[in-house]
Amino acid sequence: MKRRTPTRSNHNYDYDLLVIGCGPAGQRAAVQAAKIRLKVAIIDSREVVGGVCVNTGTIPSKSFKEAVLFLSGYRQRSVYGAGYRVKSEIKMSDLTFRCNRIMQAEIDVIRNQLARNHIEILYGHAQFLDENTIEIQSSQGSVVKTADKFVIAAGAAPYRPPNVDFNGKTIFDSDDILTMKELPREMTVVGGGVIGTEYASMFAALGVHVTIVDARKRLLGFVDEEIIECLQYQMRSMGVTLRLGEEVRSCQEREDGQVVTLLKSGKIIVSDCVLYCAGRRSATNNLGVERIGLATEERGKILVNENYQTSIENIYAAGDVIGFPALASTSGAQGRLATCHAFGLEDKITEFPLPYGIYSIPEISYVGQNEEQLTQEEIPYETGIARYREIARGHILGDENGMLKVLFHRKTNQVLGVHIIGEYATELVHIGQSVIALKGGLNYLMDAVFNYPTLAECYKVAALDGYNKLRA
Amino acid sequence: MKRRTPTRSNHNYDYDLLVIGCGPAGQRAAVQAAKIRLKVAIIDSREVVGGVCVNTGTIPSKSFKEAVLFLSGYRQRSVYGAGYRVKSEIKMSDLTFRCNRIMQAEIDVIRNQLARNHIEILYGHAQFLDENTIEIQSSQGSVVKTADKFVIAAGAAPYRPPNVDFNGKTIFDSDDILTMKELPREMTVVGGGVIGTEYASMFAALGVHVTIVDARKRLLGFVDEEIIECLQYQMRSMGVTLRLGEEVRSCQEREDGQVVTLLKSGKIIVSDCVLYCAGRRSATNNLGVERIGLATEERGKILVNENYQTSIENIYAAGDVIGFPALASTSGAQGRLATCHAFGLEDKITEFPLPYGIYSIPEISYVGQNEEQLTQEEIPYETGIARYREIARGHILGDENGMLKVLFHRKTNQVLGVHIIGEYATELVHIGQSVIALKGGLNYLMDAVFNYPTLAECYKVAALDGYNKLRA
């Protein structure tokens, strides 16, 4: 718990640290600096804090999901029947209604936190003049500020390929999809990554006929195969058409307002609208990174080392701007670690395993390694599985398809990975995370007493299932 | 993970183990015996497995709660307003509708588990003839069976004091409350223990005007004071009247069908119905425990030592029949441990801390010690608090009042207790449970990355809050 005092420069800069961007990475980088009494400011080009996360990304989509689950009666389907709905005619406005309120609440919390920590916010567009100097342009004019260190947490924006006619009315990217005026009857989603899969499943739960197109052979390539099989099965059950291993040649609105998506295989998909999620582009254009010679990759990604340090020693980068995994949770951690390293604090990257959460319907979350990785590394593992329908809480929630899989070492019994699909997966995974981080074994999960009825009991059922396999 | 082979008697008994009762304690006792290849049977006086837990207790009340939360729109109140309801005229049948289905599913799971483990079920009423012999009486007649060891897991039933006129129409106990035909406008709940508090809060969430009477000065005496203050505040906000420190003199139905509850202080409470939860009585009458000289306490509670062994060496008892905490989760663990000890297995009572879950609205759960206990033991602790309204997931869920409190040792930073009130408290507590069990400290909670947005982030916020106090 020891935290050394920060190493400060002797130069006379305006700030010890300037942070570019006010999403999770930028906030945490700045707060960490403020906590150790450094002079810090955040530069934000929006007139509002929070970054993509609060304003167009994570928070709106998760609020939307909650409204979908509630108004569609999805959670009650196994009890009241699949046709059951809380509201018979669901409109887009019903679904986005709560988003603004939740966003506002989040913005208040962040603003409050920054104010409490005496973090200045400079509104305007930032551009590097040299490696210690930045120009900030806003409607108020332009100012020049200097700093000892920088953290670039400028985020990312949807990548818009030239063969797609984005119009914000029928052809959307992930930033403007929720501005859609009416719920479509048919929707094409291009891209089966996190954002595409999340939105596709939400609209499918609303009864929209969704088609997903992706060049890869399955959704969410980085997730455990069995979990994805379960996801794809459930999405297909909801009426989703999966067009995997297919590439898009073009995507255009027809005269009658329908959108035609032409695939390389010659197939044509006609739908009321298209959500095009072809990955994201780091928001590094106009930052002046070329002027100072900062190394970037394709789509503007900034290259960093394991300490989130760029090719220029005093400039760090964290969050979406450096690419995968580009999750709010990990971005926050990166921002904090960047500041720690920049000012010589001992805090190293913790070896605690990171959880990954995908807010699709059903939800997916995992921590640690998956079966493919362990097989490749030739680690002798065994699996234990619990299905939600085996435990009381699963019945009460009406989730018959959820499952939790524990992977553990055949010899040491150490837990190597936990993979969950189903309600509350993103919460539930943290039990497994702490067991892995704190070196608990299968024993812990077998012997611990869990509240009854809870989904947490899945851990015990899965552990016992795995244990019984050992004796085979 | 070492499990020795069981020590078996040389006598020629019908069974190695006979278990009386088929609730969580009985099931786990029997399954544990079956796993080590012992000959085991369960005697159950109901014609159906599951015990009170599945048939009249835990499962029905938790299913009822889920229906209340959904149909009352309680979860959506902060988003759509307190007056919002999914169903404007909620009937009892709407609320109990799903209970039967869930109960049936649970019964299937248990029956399946018992069959898979080749556990015989003997239906009928059990009575000890001597310490190795039992008579089982059913409509089919009577049989006598012998066994080396016994686990009494006969459960408990509501205690019915003589000054209360239980009629199953206007004056209920916790076993028949859900048979109520119509939702009352006013309801009196006598007893502010777990069951009384759970039902009182559920009916209050439905808009019923509830009055709780309890002789003690606060609800749920064993729970952390700050959490109870929060509960009482929220229950009062829902319109509940608390009459604490008051005793009931009598409780009778009046000619017009209203129920009059007369308090010792002279106060009179008139309501449509009364739920009388004056504790429970162990189901030990007619078991023949007197004949074999088994020691019992007030209300039929069977006395056991730390190994769940009764005053007779080969007879064990577990679950509700031995009293506090009488939770399904702990009962199951007790049953298993009883079997382990009876047959000389190494498995000792694990030192893993037990979580406690109260399914009130809002939900409460805790693990480890509370502030009063730590103060009494003179352990120098510090607290860290996170409120649901400080984190994104709290806003999305619309729970503005939830809170999570972490208690930790000022010097060692070890986590000593976690106390939660709010949505999903019973699930969330298991993260804290594993951190305590696996000797994680405040560091772990501060440094771990949690999925965003999740309620699990409360742990981090609370840990940071606590850490900052250390520097004061």
Short mmCIF file of C-alpha atoms in Angstrom, two decimals, chain A residues 11-173:
data_model
loop_
_atom_site.label_atom_id
_atom_site.label_comp_id
_atom_site.label_asym_id
_atom_site.label_seq_id
_atom_site.Cartn_x
_atom_site.Cartn_y
_atom_site.Cartn_z
CA HIS A 11 11.16 23.00 -15.19
CA ASN A 12 8.63 25.70 -14.82
CA TYR A 13 5.70 24.30 -16.76
CA ASP A 14 2.08 25.47 -16.46
CA TYR A 15 1.07 22.00 -15.37
CA ASP A 16 2.66 18.84 -14.09
CA LEU A 17 0.23 16.88 -16.21
CA LEU A 18 -2.12 17.71 -19.05
CA VAL A 19 -4.66 15.10 -20.01
CA ILE A 20 -6.33 15.16 -23.41
CA GLY A 21 -9.83 13.74 -23.25
CA CYS A 22 -12.32 13.30 -20.46
CA GLY A 23 -13.53 9.72 -20.81
CA PRO A 24 -12.73 7.00 -18.26
CA ALA A 25 -8.99 6.95 -19.14
CA GLY A 26 -8.58 10.71 -18.94
CA GLN A 27 -10.58 11.03 -15.73
CA ARG A 28 -8.63 8.38 -13.90
CA ALA A 29 -5.28 9.69 -15.17
CA ALA A 30 -6.14 13.16 -13.89
CA VAL A 31 -7.62 12.02 -10.59
CA GLN A 32 -4.57 9.91 -9.85
CA ALA A 33 -2.35 12.96 -10.46
CA ALA A 34 -4.53 15.17 -8.27
CA LYS A 35 -4.43 12.63 -5.44
CA ILE A 36 -0.66 13.00 -5.29
CA ARG A 37 -1.00 16.81 -5.33
CA LEU A 38 0.19 17.43 -8.86
CA LYS A 39 -1.07 20.36 -10.90
CA VAL A 40 -3.28 18.81 -13.53
CA ALA A 41 -5.86 19.83 -16.11
CA ILE A 42 -8.03 17.98 -18.60
CA ILE A 43 -8.52 19.31 -22.12
CA ASP A 44 -11.83 18.32 -23.63
CA SER A 45 -13.13 19.20 -27.06
CA ARG A 46 -16.72 18.50 -26.11
CA GLU A 47 -18.46 21.07 -23.99
CA VAL A 48 -19.27 18.25 -21.60
CA VAL A 49 -17.25 15.75 -19.59
CA GLY A 50 -17.50 11.99 -19.85
CA GLY A 51 -16.13 11.25 -23.28
CA VAL A 52 -17.65 8.74 -25.68
CA CYS A 53 -18.36 6.46 -22.73
CA VAL A 54 -21.00 8.69 -21.18
CA ASN A 55 -22.17 10.63 -24.19
CA THR A 56 -22.60 8.23 -27.09
CA GLY A 57 -21.11 4.89 -26.06
CA THR A 58 -21.28 2.73 -22.99
CA ILE A 59 -23.82 4.56 -20.89
CA PRO A 60 -26.46 5.24 -23.57
CA SER A 61 -26.22 1.70 -24.92
CA LYS A 62 -26.47 0.13 -21.46
CA SER A 63 -29.39 2.34 -20.51
CA PHE A 64 -31.01 1.38 -23.78
CA LYS A 65 -30.44 -2.28 -22.99
CA GLU A 66 -32.09 -1.93 -19.59
CA ALA A 67 -35.12 -0.29 -21.20
CA VAL A 68 -35.27 -3.05 -23.82
CA LEU A 69 -35.16 -5.78 -21.19
CA PHE A 70 -37.88 -4.10 -19.21
CA LEU A 71 -40.29 -2.93 -21.88
CA SER A 72 -39.97 -5.99 -24.09
CA GLY A 73 -40.69 -8.25 -21.13
CA TYR A 74 -37.66 -10.29 -22.18
CA ARG A 75 -36.87 -11.28 -18.61
CA GLN A 76 -40.41 -12.51 -18.09
CA ARG A 77 -40.67 -14.47 -21.31
CA SER A 78 -40.32 -17.90 -19.76
CA VAL A 79 -42.93 -17.09 -17.16
CA TYR A 80 -45.49 -15.13 -19.09
CA GLY A 81 -44.69 -16.52 -22.53
CA ALA A 82 -42.55 -15.24 -25.37
CA GLY A 83 -45.29 -12.99 -26.71
CA TYR A 84 -45.59 -11.10 -23.45
CA ARG A 85 -44.76 -7.40 -23.50
CA VAL A 86 -45.03 -4.69 -20.91
CA LYS A 87 -45.81 -2.17 -23.60
CA SER A 88 -47.46 -3.45 -26.73
CA GLU A 89 -46.31 -0.70 -29.07
CA ILE A 90 -42.73 0.15 -28.13
CA LYS A 91 -41.35 3.35 -29.65
CA MET A 92 -37.74 4.48 -29.87
CA SER A 93 -38.62 7.36 -27.55
CA ASP A 94 -39.75 4.90 -24.86
CA LEU A 95 -36.36 3.26 -25.08
CA THR A 96 -34.14 6.33 -25.10
CA PHE A 97 -36.29 8.26 -22.62
CA ARG A 98 -34.23 7.19 -19.63
CA CYS A 99 -30.86 7.56 -21.37
CA ASN A 100 -30.66 11.33 -21.02
CA ARG A 101 -31.47 11.22 -17.36
CA ILE A 102 -28.84 8.58 -16.69
CA MET A 103 -26.26 10.42 -18.80
CA GLN A 104 -26.95 13.63 -16.91
CA ALA A 105 -26.54 11.84 -13.60
CA GLU A 106 -23.23 10.37 -14.74
CA ILE A 107 -21.98 13.74 -15.96
CA ASP A 108 -22.85 15.25 -12.59
CA VAL A 109 -20.93 12.53 -10.78
CA ILE A 110 -17.85 13.02 -12.95
CA ARG A 111 -17.96 16.81 -12.76
CA ASN A 112 -18.29 16.54 -9.03
CA GLN A 113 -15.35 14.20 -8.78
CA LEU A 114 -13.14 16.46 -10.89
CA ALA A 115 -14.15 19.52 -8.88
CA ARG A 116 -13.54 17.76 -5.56
CA ASN A 117 -10.05 16.93 -6.76
CA HIS A 118 -9.44 20.48 -8.03
CA ILE A 119 -8.91 19.36 -11.59
CA GLU A 120 -9.21 22.17 -14.07
CA ILE A 121 -11.07 21.55 -17.33
CA LEU A 122 -9.95 23.40 -20.44
CA TYR A 123 -12.54 23.25 -23.20
CA GLY A 124 -11.27 23.26 -26.72
CA HIS A 125 -9.38 21.32 -29.33
CA ALA A 126 -5.83 20.35 -28.39
CA GLN A 127 -2.87 20.33 -30.75
CA PHE A 128 0.76 19.61 -29.91
CA LEU A 129 3.22 22.37 -30.82
CA ASP A 130 6.16 20.53 -29.32
CA GLU A 131 6.50 17.75 -26.81
CA ASN A 132 5.86 20.02 -23.85
CA THR A 133 3.55 22.56 -25.43
CA ILE A 134 -0.02 22.36 -26.55
CA GLU A 135 -2.36 24.82 -28.21
CA ILE A 136 -6.02 24.77 -27.24
CA GLN A 137 -8.48 26.26 -29.69
CA SER A 138 -12.07 26.99 -28.83
CA SER A 139 -14.76 29.47 -29.79
CA GLN A 140 -13.17 31.75 -27.17
CA GLY A 141 -9.92 31.86 -29.11
CA SER A 142 -6.67 30.02 -28.62
CA VAL A 143 -4.36 29.54 -25.64
CA VAL A 144 -0.99 27.85 -25.32
CA LYS A 145 -0.15 25.70 -22.28
CA THR A 146 2.92 23.79 -21.25
CA ALA A 147 3.22 20.65 -19.17
CA ASP A 148 5.83 18.24 -17.95
CA LYS A 149 3.86 15.15 -18.96
CA PHE A 150 0.86 14.33 -21.10
CA VAL A 151 -1.69 11.56 -21.20
CA ILE A 152 -3.50 11.30 -24.51
CA ALA A 153 -6.91 9.82 -23.84
CA ALA A 154 -8.66 11.28 -26.83
CA GLY A 155 -10.79 8.21 -27.47
CA ALA A 156 -12.03 6.87 -30.77
CA ALA A 157 -14.87 7.33 -33.19
CA PRO A 158 -16.61 4.86 -35.49
CA TYR A 159 -14.63 4.13 -38.64
CA ARG A 160 -16.64 5.05 -41.72
CA PRO A 161 -15.53 3.15 -44.82
CA PRO A 162 -15.97 5.02 -48.12
CA ASN A 163 -18.23 2.38 -49.69
CA VAL A 164 -20.97 3.07 -47.16
CA ASP A 165 -23.38 5.98 -47.45
CA PHE A 166 -23.79 7.05 -43.84
CA ASN A 167 -26.77 9.40 -43.64
CA GLY A 168 -27.92 9.28 -40.02
CA LYS A 169 -31.43 8.38 -41.19
CA THR A 170 -31.27 4.85 -42.52
CA ILE A 171 -27.54 4.09 -42.42
CA PHE A 172 -26.04 4.58 -38.98
CA ASP A 173 -22.81 4.09 -37.14
#
